[in-house]
Tab-separated table of C-alpha atoms in Angstrom:
chain	number	residue	atom	x	y	z
A	1337	MET	CA	117.617	128.303	125.524
A	1338	TRP	CA	116.336	126.733	122.483
A	1339	GLU	CA	113.559	124.842	124.416
A	1340	ASP	CA	112.412	128.083	125.991
A	1341	GLU	CA	112.460	129.904	122.401
A	1342	ASN	CA	110.512	126.918	120.732
A	1343	LYS	CA	107.987	126.813	123.525
A	1344	HIS	CA	107.455	130.951	123.268
A	1345	LYS	CA	106.925	130.259	119.465
A	1346	THR	CA	104.431	127.557	119.887
A	1347	ILE	CA	102.396	129.614	122.427
A	1348	GLN	CA	102.249	132.451	119.906
A	1349	LYS	CA	101.301	130.241	117.261
A	1350	ILE	CA	98.371	128.970	119.389
A	1351	ALA	CA	97.446	132.375	120.731
A	1352	TYR	CA	97.314	133.709	116.833
A	1353	TYR	CA	94.965	130.742	115.496
A	1354	VAL	CA	92.706	131.167	118.991
A	1355	LEU	CA	92.660	134.809	118.050
A	1356	TYR	CA	91.958	134.073	114.468
A	1357	THR	CA	88.893	131.678	115.103
A	1358	VAL	CA	87.452	134.142	117.482
A	1359	TRP	CA	87.915	137.135	115.214
A	1360	TYR	CA	86.588	135.351	111.945
A	1361	SER	CA	83.789	134.067	114.079
A	1362	ALA	CA	82.651	137.044	115.608
A	1363	SER	CA	83.198	138.952	111.945
A	1364	LEU	CA	80.331	136.483	110.738
A	1365	LEU	CA	77.822	138.519	112.434
A	1366	PRO	CA	75.473	140.446	110.080
A	1367	LEU	CA	76.338	144.125	110.527
A	1368	TRP	CA	73.174	145.232	111.590
A	1369	ILE	CA	73.808	143.032	114.782
A	1370	LEU	CA	77.102	144.666	114.647
A	1371	TYR	CA	75.968	148.035	114.514
A	1372	ILE	CA	73.722	147.462	117.490
A	1373	VAL	CA	76.510	146.606	119.634
A	1374	SER	CA	78.127	149.732	118.137
A	1375	ASP	CA	75.260	151.836	119.443
A	1376	CYS	CA	75.811	150.086	123.215
A	1377	CYS	CA	79.589	150.531	123.006
A	1378	SER	CA	79.226	154.122	121.921
A	1379	CYS	CA	77.016	155.109	124.932
A	1380	LEU	CA	79.626	153.128	127.206
A	1381	LEU	CA	82.732	155.211	126.156
A	1382	TYR	CA	80.913	158.598	126.023
A	1383	HIS	CA	78.718	158.172	129.118
A	1384	VAL	CA	80.590	155.700	131.454
A	1385	ILE	CA	84.100	155.240	130.489
A	1386	ARG	CA	84.510	158.703	128.966
A	1387	TYR	CA	87.070	157.608	126.513
A	1388	ARG	CA	89.411	160.728	126.103
A	1389	ARG	CA	86.349	163.037	126.268
A	1390	LYS	CA	88.788	165.896	127.188
A	1391	VAL	CA	90.760	165.499	124.163
A	1392	VAL	CA	88.027	165.176	121.869
A	1393	ARG	CA	86.242	168.197	123.438
A	1394	LYS	CA	89.175	170.305	123.572
A	1395	ASN	CA	90.140	169.349	119.806
A	1396	LEU	CA	86.546	170.224	118.595
A	1397	ASP	CA	86.369	173.260	120.906
A	1398	ASP	CA	89.400	174.865	119.444
A	1399	SER	CA	89.043	173.855	115.736
A	1400	TYR	CA	85.495	175.191	115.447
A	1401	PRO	CA	85.230	178.051	117.938
A	1402	GLU	CA	82.601	179.873	115.743
A	1403	LEU	CA	80.005	176.953	116.033
A	1404	PRO	CA	77.410	176.884	118.626
A	1405	LEU	CA	78.358	174.980	121.888
A	1406	ASN	CA	75.305	172.506	121.155
A	1407	GLU	CA	76.638	171.941	117.582
A	1408	ARG	CA	80.045	171.069	118.673
A	1409	ARG	CA	78.511	168.607	121.345
A	1410	ARG	CA	76.412	167.248	118.729
A	1411	ILE	CA	79.432	166.516	116.527
A	1412	GLU	CA	81.192	165.079	119.326
A	1413	ARG	CA	78.398	162.405	120.254
A	1414	ARG	CA	78.428	161.608	116.551
A	1415	PHE	CA	82.318	161.181	116.750
A	1416	TYR	CA	82.011	158.528	119.351
A	1417	SER	CA	78.977	156.552	117.055
A	1418	HIS	CA	81.310	156.576	114.341
A	1419	PHE	CA	84.486	155.576	116.178
A	1420	CYS	CA	82.706	152.535	117.436
A	1421	ASP	CA	81.237	151.986	113.808
A	1422	LEU	CA	84.552	151.970	112.437
A	1423	MET	CA	85.876	149.158	114.896
A	1424	VAL	CA	82.745	146.770	114.153
A	1425	GLU	CA	82.958	147.336	110.557
A	1426	SER	CA	86.786	146.756	110.791
A	1427	LEU	CA	85.839	143.637	112.617
A	1428	LYS	CA	83.424	142.741	109.566
A	1429	TYR	CA	85.900	143.522	106.807
A	1430	PHE	CA	87.951	140.237	108.262
A	1431	SER	CA	85.540	138.003	106.624
A	1432	MET	CA	83.733	140.331	103.755
A	1433	SER	CA	83.445	139.266	100.319
A	1434	GLU	CA	84.747	141.032	97.483
A	1435	LYS	CA	80.948	141.554	96.624
A	1436	GLN	CA	80.441	143.088	99.860
A	1437	ILE	CA	83.193	145.572	100.016
A	1438	ARG	CA	82.757	146.608	96.427
A	1439	ARG	CA	79.316	147.628	97.167
A	1440	ARG	CA	80.075	149.566	100.931
A	1441	LEU	CA	83.249	151.090	99.362
A	1442	GLN	CA	83.105	152.714	95.976
A	1443	PHE	CA	86.316	154.219	94.392
A	1444	LYS	CA	85.929	156.948	92.241
A	1445	GLY	CA	88.569	158.572	89.974
A	1446	VAL	CA	90.353	155.156	89.474
A	1447	GLU	CA	90.518	156.199	85.723
A	1448	LEU	CA	93.218	158.547	86.560
A	1449	ILE	CA	95.231	156.068	88.551
A	1450	GLU	CA	94.961	153.720	85.639
A	1451	ASP	CA	96.458	156.536	83.365
A	1452	SER	CA	99.456	156.643	85.671
A	1453	TYR	CA	100.260	153.278	85.855
A	1454	THR	CA	99.433	152.447	82.277
A	1455	HIS	CA	102.314	154.940	81.550
A	1456	GLY	CA	104.588	153.598	83.994
A	1457	ARG	CA	104.402	155.937	86.803
A	1458	PRO	CA	104.138	155.030	90.635
A	1459	CYS	CA	101.416	156.858	92.614
A	1460	GLY	CA	101.741	158.342	96.064
A	1461	ILE	CA	98.272	158.686	97.788
A	1462	PHE	CA	97.634	161.154	100.541
A	1463	LEU	CA	94.853	160.033	102.905
A	1464	GLY	CA	93.922	160.798	106.438
A	1465	HIS	CA	92.253	158.932	109.279
A	1466	TYR	CA	88.724	159.988	108.237
A	1467	GLY	CA	85.842	157.848	107.427
A	1468	ASN	CA	86.639	154.111	106.945
A	1469	PHE	CA	90.220	154.601	106.018
A	1470	GLU	CA	90.449	150.822	107.011
A	1471	TRP	CA	88.373	149.383	104.086
A	1472	THR	CA	90.724	151.585	101.609
A	1473	SER	CA	93.241	148.461	101.741
A	1474	SER	CA	90.464	146.575	99.405
A	1475	MET	CA	92.105	149.217	96.450
A	1476	PRO	CA	93.639	145.967	95.021
A	1477	LEU	CA	90.253	145.295	93.693
A	1478	TRP	CA	89.942	148.303	91.769
A	1479	VAL	CA	93.647	147.801	89.761
A	1480	ASP	CA	95.453	145.842	87.543
A	1481	HIS	CA	97.599	143.607	89.496
A	1482	ASP	CA	99.553	142.673	86.400
A	1483	ARG	CA	100.225	146.220	85.483
A	1484	CYS	CA	100.902	147.776	89.280
A	1485	GLN	CA	101.322	146.697	92.703
A	1486	CYS	CA	99.372	148.147	95.967
A	1487	VAL	CA	101.881	148.872	98.990
A	1488	GLN	CA	101.007	150.198	102.604
A	1489	PHE	CA	103.195	151.225	105.164
A	1490	TYR	CA	102.565	150.086	108.790
A	1491	ARG	CA	104.316	150.196	111.992
A	1492	ARG	CA	104.629	146.840	113.708
A	1493	LEU	CA	102.645	146.374	117.144
A	1494	ASP	CA	104.671	145.183	119.839
A	1495	ASN	CA	102.015	142.223	120.041
A	1496	LYS	CA	103.258	139.978	117.630
A	1497	VAL	CA	99.884	138.323	117.943
A	1498	PHE	CA	97.598	141.080	117.087
A	1499	ASN	CA	100.228	142.449	114.398
A	1500	ARG	CA	99.616	138.837	112.707
A	1501	VAL	CA	96.003	139.545	112.515
A	1502	LEU	CA	96.286	143.099	111.468
A	1503	GLU	CA	98.453	142.133	108.445
A	1504	HIS	CA	96.166	139.373	107.406
A	1505	THR	CA	93.271	141.700	107.475
A	1506	ARG	CA	95.334	144.329	105.203
A	1507	ASN	CA	96.711	142.320	102.827
A	1508	ARG	CA	94.025	139.902	102.202
A	1509	TRP	CA	92.863	141.647	98.759
A	1510	GLY	CA	96.592	141.840	97.441
A	1511	SER	CA	98.134	144.718	99.188
A	1512	VAL	CA	102.162	144.179	100.179
A	1513	ASN	CA	102.569	145.553	103.944
A	1514	VAL	CA	105.939	147.156	104.316
A	1515	PRO	CA	107.424	148.268	107.508
A	1516	ALA	CA	107.603	152.100	107.718
A	1517	ASN	CA	111.460	151.834	108.321
A	1518	GLU	CA	111.937	149.592	105.204
A	1519	SER	CA	109.915	151.713	102.789
A	1520	VAL	CA	112.664	153.123	100.861
A	1521	ARG	CA	114.477	149.830	100.150
A	1522	TYR	CA	111.169	148.126	99.261
A	1523	LEU	CA	110.240	150.895	96.782
A	1524	ALA	CA	113.672	150.947	95.396
A	1525	ARG	CA	113.263	147.177	94.573
A	1526	TYR	CA	109.798	147.705	92.790
A	1527	ARG	CA	111.538	150.592	90.638
A	1528	LYS	CA	114.396	148.520	89.773
A	1529	GLU	CA	111.884	145.516	88.615
A	1530	GLY	CA	110.255	147.920	86.634
A	1531	LYS	CA	106.748	147.332	88.258
A	1532	PRO	CA	104.605	150.851	88.989
A	1533	PHE	CA	103.405	150.690	92.340
A	1534	ILE	CA	100.400	152.344	94.347
A	1535	ILE	CA	101.296	153.261	97.849
A	1536	GLY	CA	99.107	155.318	100.718
A	1537	PHE	CA	100.243	157.670	103.113
A	1538	ALA	CA	98.006	158.577	106.197
A	1539	ALA	CA	99.729	161.777	106.938
A	1540	ASP	CA	97.189	163.775	109.573
A	1541	GLN	CA	98.653	162.644	112.673
A	1542	THR	CA	101.240	164.106	114.830
A	1543	PRO	CA	105.145	163.696	113.569
A	1544	TRP	CA	107.834	163.010	116.133
A	1545	TRP	CA	109.904	165.897	117.306
A	1546	ARG	CA	113.045	165.280	115.141
A	1547	ASP	CA	110.644	164.770	112.065
A	1548	ILE	CA	108.875	167.984	112.354
A	1549	HIS	CA	110.132	170.217	109.119
A	1550	TYR	CA	107.091	172.228	108.430
A	1551	TRP	CA	104.340	173.850	110.480
A	1552	THR	CA	101.028	175.174	108.862
A	1553	ASN	CA	97.690	176.366	109.544
A	1554	PHE	CA	95.057	173.256	110.056
A	1555	LEU	CA	91.739	173.382	111.265
A	1556	ASN	CA	91.937	176.883	113.198
A	1557	HIS	CA	95.324	175.574	114.946
A	1558	PRO	CA	98.032	178.235	113.194
A	1559	GLU	CA	101.332	176.322	114.113
A	1560	THR	CA	100.438	172.545	113.638
A	1561	PRO	CA	103.452	170.530	112.760
A	1562	VAL	CA	102.938	167.858	109.647
A	1563	PHE	CA	104.385	165.217	107.894
A	1564	THR	CA	106.841	166.017	105.270
A	1565	GLY	CA	108.198	162.469	104.641
A	1566	ALA	CA	105.858	161.483	102.347
A	1567	GLU	CA	106.286	164.427	100.199
A	1568	ARG	CA	110.213	163.424	100.297
A	1569	ILE	CA	109.506	159.843	99.350
A	1570	MET	CA	107.366	161.107	96.494
A	1571	LYS	CA	109.947	163.510	95.043
A	1572	LYS	CA	112.680	160.895	95.413
A	1573	PHE	CA	110.565	158.200	93.655
A	1574	ASP	CA	108.847	161.010	91.145
A	1575	MET	CA	105.603	159.525	91.911
A	1576	ASP	CA	102.187	160.906	90.483
A	1577	VAL	CA	100.643	162.243	93.764
A	1578	TYR	CA	97.265	161.911	94.671
A	1579	TYR	CA	94.513	162.827	97.450
A	1580	LEU	CA	91.943	160.260	98.424
A	1581	ASP	CA	88.696	162.261	99.535
A	1582	ILE	CA	86.631	159.804	101.624
A	1583	GLN	CA	83.119	160.452	102.227
A	1584	ARG	CA	80.601	158.623	104.519
A	1585	VAL	CA	77.477	158.176	102.286
A	1586	LYS	CA	75.239	156.400	105.087
A	1587	ARG	CA	75.955	154.082	107.828
A	1588	GLY	CA	78.366	151.234	106.585
A	1589	LYS	CA	78.537	152.844	102.948
A	1590	TYR	CA	81.427	155.159	101.645
A	1591	THR	CA	83.042	156.503	98.615
A	1592	ALA	CA	86.682	157.496	98.150
A	1593	GLU	CA	87.666	159.633	95.384
A	1594	TYR	CA	91.210	160.303	93.854
A	1595	LYS	CA	91.823	163.611	93.061
A	1596	ARG	CA	95.407	164.447	91.403
A	1597	ILE	CA	97.728	166.583	93.088
A	1598	THR	CA	100.552	166.738	90.674
A	1599	THR	CA	102.436	164.748	88.009
A	1600	THR	CA	105.624	166.369	88.399
A	1601	PRO	CA	106.436	166.684	92.062
A	1602	LYS	CA	110.280	167.369	91.430
A	1603	GLU	CA	109.259	170.563	90.263
A	1604	CYS	CA	107.174	171.651	92.966
A	1605	PRO	CA	108.512	173.941	95.651
A	1606	GLU	CA	109.227	172.568	99.022
A	1607	PHE	CA	106.420	171.471	100.991
A	1608	TRP	CA	103.900	172.728	98.622
A	1609	ILE	CA	102.553	169.177	97.942
A	1610	THR	CA	102.402	169.016	101.636
A	1611	GLU	CA	100.465	172.079	102.063
A	1612	GLN	CA	97.743	171.272	99.286
A	1613	TYR	CA	97.092	168.006	100.759
A	1614	THR	CA	96.646	169.519	104.105
A	1615	ARG	CA	94.268	172.083	102.859
A	1616	MET	CA	92.389	168.959	100.792
A	1617	MET	CA	92.295	167.102	104.218
A	1618	GLU	CA	90.650	170.240	106.029
A	1619	GLU	CA	88.046	170.467	103.208
A	1620	THR	CA	87.058	167.121	103.892
A	1621	ILE	CA	87.059	167.181	107.440
A	1622	ASN	CA	85.174	170.577	107.436
A	1623	ARG	CA	82.362	169.089	105.181
A	1624	ALA	CA	81.303	166.529	108.067
A	1625	PRO	CA	83.513	166.558	110.947
A	1626	ALA	CA	82.309	163.724	113.128
A	1627	TYR	CA	84.150	161.555	110.934
A	1628	TRP	CA	87.705	162.582	111.801
A	1629	LEU	CA	89.498	160.894	114.516
A	1630	TRP	CA	89.341	163.205	116.986
A	1631	SER	CA	90.567	161.333	119.750
A	1632	HIS	CA	94.111	161.653	118.666
A	1633	ASN	CA	95.966	164.369	120.661
A	1634	ARG	CA	96.707	165.964	117.438
A	1635	TRP	CA	98.113	169.330	118.662
A	1636	LYS	CA	100.105	168.223	121.619
A	1637	ARG	CA	103.407	169.248	120.195
A	1638	THR	CA	103.796	173.332	120.221
A	1639	LYS	CA	106.452	174.976	118.356
A	1640	GLU	CA	108.136	176.453	121.288
A	1641	GLU	CA	108.806	173.208	122.772
A	1642	TRP	CA	109.878	172.148	119.434
A	1643	ILE	CA	112.724	175.063	119.453
A	1644	ARG	CA	113.244	173.983	123.022
A	1645	ILE	CA	114.173	170.432	122.264
A	1646	THR	CA	115.647	170.536	118.798
A	1647	GLY	CA	116.878	174.143	118.487
A	1648	GLY	CA	114.742	174.671	115.515
A	1649	LYS	CA	116.451	172.233	113.146
């Protein structure tokens, strides 16, 4: 049994180094070449494989019924182009230098974050799957490591090899990857140590049935279930709350601006913070819809089904 376990670990270790080498080597290609690959993949996904086209089309049609059909289809095609750009940009990120990432993703409003952690305040950051959200893990390059710690939650992948590669990508600039199910324990430890932390919450996806506690209007869907766990954690640890507004400037270049929501989360009414984030996320998407993750089946849970499954509790 011990031999089998050791053999399994050895195979996983070899697989990791092989994947790492291949991934790193591919990431050394210049972006202009990777964008050619992206253009080819975009045509393949859209016209041949038709990857989640029914989901993307339904999401766009339901969210923007007032737009002419040709405009919705234009957004649809641009989404697939951006989706493939995101894949090659994430690949490139694996080997990008500090100078390269600083040039391609500019953070704005950092002085607000500095003001918070200078006064010993932890920061909770709302963001969404918009623009190049993967590159935002470079935030540690813009803050003082001696005075605060950047943290990001993640869900472990079933494939341990891919999980290790993903962890390497996301913590290479100094962020700490924290498993989502261990979030409170880690944050409690940081608070006990007296070191302010900055943590991001990508809260624009679909919560599990038992995690649904609040419904709101989002992108023309009157009854959209939203995550409220981020708000509860922010209140528990009395964080300064921000929204990270990501914009695509042009291909391969983005800005991410911090906008303060509140510095007194415990005084805010229940779900007020979540509602503010939802409205700000909606504004970001409406400004340039093609750069949101439309391939996610965001509205697959209905309130009627939720009541049937949970009893409305």
